[in-house]
mmCIF file of C-alpha atoms in Angstrom:
data_model
loop_
_atom_site.group_PDB
_atom_site.id
_atom_site.type_symbol
_atom_site.label_atom_id
_atom_site.label_comp_id
_atom_site.label_asym_id
_atom_site.label_seq_id
_atom_site.Cartn_x
_atom_site.Cartn_y
_atom_site.Cartn_z
ATOM 1 C CA GLN A 1 184.818 109.764 -56.459
ATOM 2 C CA HIS A 2 187.608 109.205 -53.917
ATOM 3 C CA LYS A 3 190.128 108.428 -56.716
ATOM 4 C CA LYS A 4 188.983 111.519 -58.600
ATOM 5 C CA GLN A 5 189.581 113.710 -55.554
ATOM 6 C CA GLN A 6 193.019 112.423 -55.098
ATOM 7 C CA PHE A 7 193.811 113.240 -58.694
ATOM 8 C CA LYS A 8 192.596 116.660 -58.407
ATOM 9 C CA GLN A 9 194.706 117.146 -55.292
ATOM 10 C CA ARG A 10 197.835 116.199 -57.225
ATOM 11 C CA ASN A 11 197.007 118.598 -59.920
ATOM 12 C CA ASN A 12 195.989 121.959 -57.958
ATOM 13 C CA ASN A 13 198.583 123.873 -60.216
ATOM 14 C CA ASN A 14 196.789 122.910 -63.485
ATOM 15 C CA SER A 15 200.163 121.719 -64.632
ATOM 16 C CA ARG A 16 200.281 117.980 -65.605
ATOM 17 C CA ALA A 17 202.300 115.781 -67.868
ATOM 18 C CA ALA A 18 200.552 112.456 -68.206
ATOM 19 C CA MET A 19 201.722 109.716 -70.456
ATOM 20 C CA SER A 20 200.291 106.398 -71.234
ATOM 21 C CA ASN A 21 203.282 104.406 -70.409
ATOM 22 C CA ASN A 22 203.272 100.790 -69.436
ATOM 23 C CA GLY A 23 207.033 100.815 -68.931
ATOM 24 C CA ASP A 24 209.872 102.228 -70.844
ATOM 25 C CA ASN A 25 209.051 100.586 -73.998
ATOM 26 C CA LEU A 26 205.545 101.207 -75.120
ATOM 27 C CA ARG A 27 203.195 104.143 -75.247
ATOM 28 C CA SER A 28 200.065 104.454 -77.040
ATOM 29 C CA LEU A 29 199.954 108.149 -76.502
ATOM 30 C CA THR A 30 201.567 111.177 -74.820
ATOM 31 C CA PHE A 31 199.593 113.917 -73.184
ATOM 32 C CA SER A 32 200.800 117.059 -71.325
ATOM 33 C CA TYR A 33 198.953 120.130 -70.031
ATOM 34 C CA GLU A 34 201.060 122.887 -68.843
ATOM 35 C CA ASN A 35 200.581 126.686 -68.558
ATOM 36 C CA GLY A 36 196.873 126.415 -69.788
ATOM 37 C CA ALA A 37 197.766 124.471 -72.954
ATOM 38 C CA ALA A 38 197.490 120.780 -73.884
ATOM 39 C CA LYS A 39 199.723 118.765 -76.222
ATOM 40 C CA PHE A 40 198.924 115.392 -77.443
ATOM 41 C CA THR A 41 200.311 112.757 -79.705
ATOM 42 C CA VAL A 42 199.304 109.199 -80.613
ATOM 43 C CA LEU A 43 201.110 106.141 -81.866
ATOM 44 C CA ASP A 44 200.303 105.671 -85.596
ATOM 45 C CA GLN A 45 199.262 102.057 -85.500
ATOM 46 C CA LEU A 46 198.606 101.991 -89.279
ATOM 47 C CA ALA A 47 202.707 102.212 -89.610
ATOM 48 C CA LEU A 48 203.161 99.417 -87.253
ATOM 49 C CA PRO A 49 205.078 96.943 -87.085
ATOM 50 C CA HIS A 50 207.506 98.456 -89.486
ATOM 51 C CA GLU A 51 207.673 102.196 -88.186
ATOM 52 C CA THR A 52 207.139 103.513 -84.684
ATOM 53 C CA THR A 53 205.731 107.080 -85.412
ATOM 54 C CA TYR A 54 203.875 109.419 -83.209
ATOM 55 C CA VAL A 55 201.558 111.812 -84.718
ATOM 56 C CA ALA A 56 200.392 115.226 -83.189
ATOM 57 C CA ILE A 57 196.696 115.711 -82.345
ATOM 58 C CA ARG A 58 196.178 119.516 -82.469
ATOM 59 C CA ASN A 59 192.384 119.665 -82.744
ATOM 60 C CA ILE A 60 189.280 117.603 -82.882
ATOM 61 C CA GLU A 61 189.518 117.120 -86.542
ATOM 62 C CA ASP A 62 192.914 115.298 -85.960
ATOM 63 C CA ALA A 63 191.245 113.190 -83.159
ATOM 64 C CA TRP A 64 188.336 112.485 -85.407
ATOM 65 C CA ASP A 65 190.572 111.333 -88.179
ATOM 66 C CA ALA A 66 192.855 109.294 -85.927
ATOM 67 C CA ILE A 67 189.723 107.268 -84.898
ATOM 68 C CA ARG A 68 187.950 106.935 -88.270
ATOM 69 C CA SER A 69 191.163 105.944 -90.171
ATOM 70 C CA MET A 70 192.035 103.429 -87.447
ATOM 71 C CA ARG A 71 195.435 105.259 -86.860
ATOM 72 C CA ILE A 72 194.296 104.280 -83.290
ATOM 73 C CA ARG A 73 191.891 101.615 -82.357
ATOM 74 C CA GLY A 74 190.612 99.488 -79.282
ATOM 75 C CA ALA A 75 187.513 100.638 -77.580
ATOM 76 C CA PRO A 76 189.164 101.958 -74.447
ATOM 77 C CA LEU A 77 191.762 103.982 -76.531
ATOM 78 C CA ILE A 78 189.156 105.368 -78.933
ATOM 79 C CA ALA A 79 187.352 106.943 -75.813
ATOM 80 C CA ILE A 80 190.562 108.392 -74.382
ATOM 81 C CA VAL A 81 191.720 109.894 -77.596
ATOM 82 C CA ALA A 82 188.376 111.640 -78.172
ATOM 83 C CA VAL A 83 188.187 113.280 -74.533
ATOM 84 C CA LEU A 84 191.984 114.158 -74.899
ATOM 85 C CA GLY A 85 191.437 115.544 -78.252
ATOM 86 C CA LEU A 86 188.567 117.721 -76.891
ATOM 87 C CA ALA A 87 190.885 119.066 -74.238
ATOM 88 C CA VAL A 88 193.516 119.931 -76.884
ATOM 89 C CA GLU A 89 190.795 121.593 -79.080
ATOM 90 C CA LEU A 90 189.628 123.847 -76.143
ATOM 91 C CA THR A 91 193.113 124.942 -74.952
ATOM 92 C CA SER A 92 195.484 124.751 -77.885
ATOM 93 C CA ASN A 93 193.525 125.344 -80.996
ATOM 94 C CA ALA A 94 193.909 129.071 -81.610
ATOM 95 C CA GLN A 95 190.585 129.278 -83.744
ATOM 96 C CA THR A 96 188.533 127.609 -81.021
ATOM 97 C CA VAL A 97 190.117 129.729 -78.264
ATOM 98 C CA LYS A 98 189.155 132.901 -80.444
ATOM 99 C CA GLU A 99 185.770 131.624 -80.913
ATOM 100 C CA LEU A 100 185.295 130.831 -77.019
ATOM 101 C CA ASP A 101 186.642 134.591 -76.478
ATOM 102 C CA GLY A 102 183.802 135.676 -78.764
ATOM 103 C CA LEU A 103 180.991 134.010 -76.805
ATOM 104 C CA THR A 104 178.915 136.499 -74.891
ATOM 105 C CA GLY A 105 175.908 134.441 -73.801
ATOM 106 C CA GLY A 106 177.551 133.242 -70.605
ATOM 107 C CA VAL A 107 178.188 129.560 -69.405
ATOM 108 C CA GLU A 108 175.208 127.992 -71.077
ATOM 109 C CA GLU A 109 176.466 129.273 -74.523
ATOM 110 C CA VAL A 110 179.900 127.839 -73.786
ATOM 111 C CA LYS A 111 178.244 124.465 -72.826
ATOM 112 C CA THR A 112 176.311 124.360 -76.110
ATOM 113 C CA PHE A 113 179.637 125.269 -78.091
ATOM 114 C CA VAL A 114 181.458 122.351 -76.347
ATOM 115 C CA PHE A 115 178.539 119.750 -76.692
ATOM 116 C CA GLN A 116 178.488 120.450 -80.613
ATOM 117 C CA LYS A 117 182.083 119.427 -80.565
ATOM 118 C CA MET A 118 181.378 116.406 -78.547
ATOM 119 C CA ASP A 119 178.554 115.343 -80.939
ATOM 120 C CA TYR A 120 181.097 115.756 -83.709
ATOM 121 C CA LEU A 121 183.512 113.408 -82.215
ATOM 122 C CA LYS A 122 180.828 110.819 -81.888
ATOM 123 C CA THR A 123 180.529 110.495 -85.486
ATOM 124 C CA SER A 124 184.099 109.243 -85.756
ATOM 125 C CA ARG A 125 182.914 105.877 -84.811
ATOM 126 C CA PRO A 126 179.092 105.597 -84.380
ATOM 127 C CA THR A 127 179.308 101.908 -83.250
ATOM 128 C CA ALA A 128 181.882 102.793 -80.492
ATOM 129 C CA VAL A 129 180.143 102.308 -77.259
ATOM 130 C CA ASN A 130 183.074 103.363 -75.134
ATOM 131 C CA LEU A 131 183.229 106.669 -77.088
ATOM 132 C CA PHE A 132 179.585 107.654 -76.508
ATOM 133 C CA ASN A 133 179.867 106.575 -72.823
ATOM 134 C CA ALA A 134 182.933 108.921 -72.410
ATOM 135 C CA MET A 135 181.155 111.779 -74.062
ATOM 136 C CA GLU A 136 177.971 111.312 -72.011
ATOM 137 C CA GLU A 137 180.232 111.172 -68.685
ATOM 138 C CA LEU A 138 182.313 114.304 -69.729
ATOM 139 C CA LYS A 139 178.910 116.032 -70.557
ATOM 140 C CA GLY A 140 177.573 115.049 -67.175
ATOM 141 C CA ILE A 141 180.695 116.574 -65.495
ATOM 142 C CA VAL A 142 180.223 119.944 -67.316
ATOM 143 C CA ASP A 143 176.503 120.100 -66.483
ATOM 144 C CA ASN A 144 176.990 119.166 -62.797
ATOM 145 C CA ALA A 145 180.255 121.147 -62.072
ATOM 146 C CA ASP A 146 180.039 124.588 -60.352
ATOM 147 C CA ASN A 147 180.990 126.460 -63.617
ATOM 148 C CA THR A 148 180.510 130.208 -63.413
ATOM 149 C CA SER A 149 182.746 131.024 -66.324
ATOM 150 C CA ARG A 150 184.111 129.847 -69.686
ATOM 151 C CA GLU A 151 187.456 128.959 -67.890
ATOM 152 C CA ASP A 152 185.639 126.882 -65.304
ATOM 153 C CA VAL A 153 183.979 124.877 -68.094
ATOM 154 C CA VAL A 154 187.283 124.365 -69.844
ATOM 155 C CA ASN A 155 189.147 123.373 -66.659
ATOM 156 C CA SER A 156 186.431 120.889 -65.620
ATOM 157 C CA ILE A 157 187.054 119.150 -69.185
ATOM 158 C CA VAL A 158 190.654 119.107 -69.076
ATOM 159 C CA THR A 159 190.793 117.939 -65.467
ATOM 160 C CA HIS A 160 188.337 114.985 -65.957
ATOM 161 C CA ALA A 161 189.889 114.111 -69.351
ATOM 162 C CA GLN A 162 193.193 113.445 -67.380
ATOM 163 C CA TYR A 163 191.362 111.700 -64.652
ATOM 164 C CA MET A 164 189.823 109.311 -67.327
ATOM 165 C CA LEU A 165 193.312 108.836 -68.871
ATOM 166 C CA GLU A 166 194.810 107.941 -65.263
ATOM 167 C CA ARG A 167 191.685 105.806 -64.593
ATOM 168 C CA ASP A 168 191.999 103.614 -67.684
ATOM 169 C CA VAL A 169 195.656 102.689 -66.844
ATOM 170 C CA SER A 170 194.626 102.109 -63.164
ATOM 171 C CA ASP A 171 191.774 99.748 -64.166
ATOM 172 C CA ASN A 172 193.913 97.919 -66.801
ATOM 173 C CA LYS A 173 196.661 97.184 -63.986
ATOM 174 C CA ALA A 174 193.985 95.973 -61.805
ATOM 175 C CA ILE A 175 192.752 93.568 -64.460
ATOM 176 C CA GLY A 176 196.133 92.374 -65.029
ATOM 177 C CA SER A 177 196.921 91.748 -61.354
ATOM 178 C CA HIS A 178 193.495 89.827 -60.727
ATOM 179 C CA GLY A 179 193.912 87.737 -63.826
ATOM 180 C CA ALA A 180 197.419 86.830 -63.039
ATOM 181 C CA ASP A 181 196.371 85.939 -59.401
ATOM 182 C CA ASP A 182 193.495 83.792 -60.748
ATOM 183 C CA LEU A 183 195.786 81.813 -63.357
ATOM 184 C CA LEU A 184 198.585 81.277 -60.856
ATOM 185 C CA ALA A 185 196.158 79.896 -58.208
ATOM 186 C CA ARG A 186 195.351 77.263 -60.556
ATOM 187 C CA HIS A 187 198.587 76.604 -62.447
ATOM 188 C CA THR A 188 201.432 76.033 -60.208
ATOM 189 C CA HIS A 189 204.167 75.012 -62.685
ATOM 190 C CA PRO A 190 207.456 76.661 -61.337
ATOM 191 C CA ASP A 191 207.977 78.395 -64.601
ATOM 192 C CA GLY A 192 204.591 79.803 -64.734
ATOM 193 C CA VAL A 193 201.763 79.929 -67.307
ATOM 194 C CA ARG A 194 201.613 79.228 -70.950
ATOM 195 C CA VAL A 195 199.250 81.804 -72.753
ATOM 196 C CA VAL A 196 197.450 82.013 -76.073
ATOM 197 C CA THR A 197 195.797 85.117 -77.046
ATOM 198 C CA ILE A 198 193.848 86.641 -80.183
ATOM 199 C CA CYS A 199 193.378 90.135 -81.593
ATOM 200 C CA ASN A 200 195.092 93.069 -79.716
ATOM 201 C CA THR A 201 194.339 93.810 -76.113
ATOM 202 C CA GLY A 202 197.404 95.482 -74.879
ATOM 203 C CA SER A 203 198.828 99.089 -74.505
ATOM 204 C CA LEU A 204 197.948 99.640 -78.115
ATOM 205 C CA ALA A 205 194.231 99.156 -77.513
ATOM 206 C CA THR A 206 194.097 101.146 -74.230
ATOM 207 C CA ALA A 207 195.542 104.218 -72.604
ATOM 208 C CA GLY A 208 198.342 101.884 -71.182
ATOM 209 C CA TRP A 209 199.200 98.406 -70.010
ATOM 210 C CA GLY A 210 196.311 96.596 -71.614
ATOM 211 C CA THR A 211 193.577 94.297 -70.462
ATOM 212 C CA ALA A 212 193.790 90.588 -71.468
ATOM 213 C CA LEU A 213 197.524 91.233 -72.669
ATOM 214 C CA GLY A 214 197.970 93.056 -69.481
ATOM 215 C CA VAL A 215 197.361 89.701 -67.651
ATOM 216 C CA ALA A 216 200.324 88.271 -69.760
ATOM 217 C CA ARG A 217 202.467 91.519 -68.782
ATOM 218 C CA GLU A 218 201.719 91.103 -65.311
ATOM 219 C CA LEU A 219 202.744 87.397 -65.350
ATOM 220 C CA GLN A 220 205.951 88.471 -66.965
ATOM 221 C CA CYS A 221 206.630 91.115 -64.340
ATOM 222 C CA ARG A 222 206.224 88.312 -61.740
ATOM 223 C CA ASN A 223 208.605 86.050 -63.888
ATOM 224 C CA LYS A 224 205.600 83.682 -64.384
ATOM 225 C CA LEU A 225 205.086 83.718 -68.218
ATOM 226 C CA ARG A 226 206.440 80.693 -69.763
ATOM 227 C CA SER A 227 205.456 81.253 -73.240
ATOM 228 C CA ILE A 228 202.922 83.350 -75.322
ATOM 229 C CA ALA A 229 201.201 82.613 -78.665
ATOM 230 C CA ALA A 230 199.356 85.300 -80.508
ATOM 231 C CA LEU A 231 196.840 84.494 -83.406
ATOM 232 C CA GLU A 232 197.217 86.587 -86.440
ATOM 233 C CA THR A 233 193.428 87.712 -86.273
ATOM 234 C CA ARG A 234 192.122 88.065 -89.840
ATOM 235 C CA PRO A 235 190.859 89.916 -91.544
ATOM 236 C CA TYR A 236 192.563 92.983 -90.130
ATOM 237 C CA ASN A 237 195.620 91.332 -88.579
ATOM 238 C CA GLN A 238 195.677 92.976 -85.324
ATOM 239 C CA GLY A 239 197.549 89.863 -83.741
ATOM 240 C CA SER A 240 200.425 89.695 -86.452
ATOM 241 C CA ARG A 241 200.758 93.615 -86.829
ATOM 242 C CA LEU A 242 200.188 94.809 -83.099
ATOM 243 C CA THR A 243 200.170 92.060 -80.632
ATOM 244 C CA ALA A 244 203.374 90.543 -81.989
ATOM 245 C CA TYR A 245 204.872 94.099 -81.866
ATOM 246 C CA GLU A 246 203.923 94.431 -78.324
ATOM 247 C CA ILE A 247 205.266 91.007 -77.349
ATOM 248 C CA MET A 248 208.557 91.488 -79.111
ATOM 249 C CA THR A 249 208.986 95.002 -77.804
ATOM 250 C CA GLU A 250 208.254 93.751 -74.287
ATOM 251 C CA LYS A 251 210.709 90.786 -74.812
ATOM 252 C CA MET A 252 208.073 88.182 -73.605
ATOM 253 C CA PRO A 253 209.530 84.755 -73.243
ATOM 254 C CA ASN A 254 209.030 82.128 -75.931
ATOM 255 C CA PRO A 255 207.003 84.096 -78.261
ATOM 256 C CA CYS A 256 205.151 82.608 -81.197
ATOM 257 C CA LEU A 257 202.825 84.226 -84.059
ATOM 258 C CA ILE A 258 200.531 81.720 -85.363
ATOM 259 C CA CYS A 259 197.721 81.749 -88.260
ATOM 260 C CA ASP A 260 194.145 81.574 -86.815
ATOM 261 C CA SER A 261 193.646 78.088 -88.240
ATOM 262 C CA MET A 262 196.544 76.461 -86.334
ATOM 263 C CA ALA A 263 195.596 77.094 -82.948
ATOM 264 C CA ALA A 264 194.547 73.505 -82.101
ATOM 265 C CA SER A 265 197.734 72.253 -83.663
ATOM 266 C CA TYR A 266 199.951 74.671 -81.657
ATOM 267 C CA ILE A 267 198.164 73.808 -78.289
ATOM 268 C CA ARG A 268 198.674 70.036 -78.965
ATOM 269 C CA ALA A 269 202.280 70.314 -79.960
ATOM 270 C CA LYS A 270 203.477 73.091 -77.548
ATOM 271 C CA GLY A 271 200.935 73.245 -74.791
ATOM 272 C CA ALA A 272 198.912 75.888 -73.153
ATOM 273 C CA ASP A 273 197.462 76.584 -69.843
ATOM 274 C CA ALA A 274 195.178 79.456 -70.763
ATOM 275 C CA CYS A 275 193.630 81.261 -73.660
ATOM 276 C CA VAL A 276 193.271 85.034 -72.371
ATOM 277 C CA VAL A 277 191.194 87.191 -74.682
ATOM 278 C CA GLY A 278 189.473 90.474 -74.517
ATOM 279 C CA ALA A 279 185.822 91.298 -75.303
ATOM 280 C CA ASP A 280 184.556 94.035 -77.338
ATOM 281 C CA ARG A 281 181.320 93.833 -75.336
ATOM 282 C CA VAL A 282 180.118 92.145 -72.225
ATOM 283 C CA CYS A 283 176.237 91.795 -71.552
ATOM 284 C CA ALA A 284 174.562 91.943 -68.254
ATOM 285 C CA ASN A 285 173.727 88.242 -68.526
ATOM 286 C CA GLY A 286 177.532 87.280 -68.939
ATOM 287 C CA ASP A 287 177.334 86.780 -72.720
ATOM 288 C CA THR A 288 180.453 88.330 -74.493
ATOM 289 C CA ALA A 289 181.049 89.472 -78.179
ATOM 290 C CA ASN A 290 184.515 89.682 -79.558
ATOM 291 C CA LYS A 291 186.620 89.571 -82.635
ATOM 292 C CA ILE A 292 185.718 86.775 -85.227
ATOM 293 C CA GLY A 293 188.016 83.788 -84.293
ATOM 294 C CA THR A 294 187.408 84.016 -80.596
ATOM 295 C CA PHE A 295 184.470 81.665 -80.766
ATOM 296 C CA GLN A 296 186.487 78.814 -82.372
ATOM 297 C CA LEU A 297 189.414 79.486 -79.874
ATOM 298 C CA SER A 298 186.971 78.956 -77.173
ATOM 299 C CA ILE A 299 185.750 75.732 -78.468
ATOM 300 C CA ILE A 300 189.334 74.494 -78.975
ATOM 301 C CA ALA A 301 190.015 75.456 -75.506
ATOM 302 C CA LYS A 302 187.210 73.558 -74.054
ATOM 303 C CA GLU A 303 187.995 70.397 -76.136
ATOM 304 C CA MET A 304 191.612 70.430 -75.233
ATOM 305 C CA GLY A 305 191.115 71.167 -71.447
ATOM 306 C CA VAL A 306 192.520 74.693 -71.493
ATOM 307 C CA ASP A 307 191.318 77.570 -69.585
ATOM 308 C CA PHE A 308 189.472 80.148 -71.439
ATOM 309 C CA VAL A 309 189.549 83.655 -69.698
#
């Protein structure tokens, strides 16, 4: 709540340019809100690694299609694209603005109108827990805010959507910092840590910076990343298409792309200090679920005395 209040204080003029930017190189999206209108683009991940192309999101249909087609992917990013897509829909889609203007039933009718659009966005990825959680969070903001007009409802959504964008990047950087601290406390080689990872957990899976790959990025910022190897991650090849792209774009040291079945051989030949991976879901009892291939990597890490984080 304190962080959210700080965000609101920085945005009293309702003019905000927010970019998911983990440096000068990689952005999973761009978002701006100025003069009551939002503009939003996403990096087309289907074109990677051969082309770096940003696609405009002009309405919730575009956001829905970007999620369903996997033009964007990654649990945190799916949620962010949905909420920012809703912000664009309510402020910049001329047809929707006209429909809002025509509502005569007061704030409750506006809420119903908005909630129907949220329900539509949920159908883009029915299994995406982050997406459903984000929509419920946004619905709670609308229900609990002191909204007395259509403008109040729209402003509460846009403000909270921007807050969620900034919060995701902040959370990711905290994960990276804590992860780097933990690894460096246990691995004291002067040149730093040798990392192996699977799937894609970087800027392209989040609003910015990344989760597991954010740990490697933080190590690199401290000049403590010795090497990094990415598994290709069949069958969708997020490692070879996306993580390798991020590693090369960020110029991480001693990079290597390997097929999933050679992780043990790579670790034996080249060495590794830690396998740092993401988790699609973490249960209350500590169990985790992640991309196929993560389980075998955990067994290899255990057998070869490598940290599994």
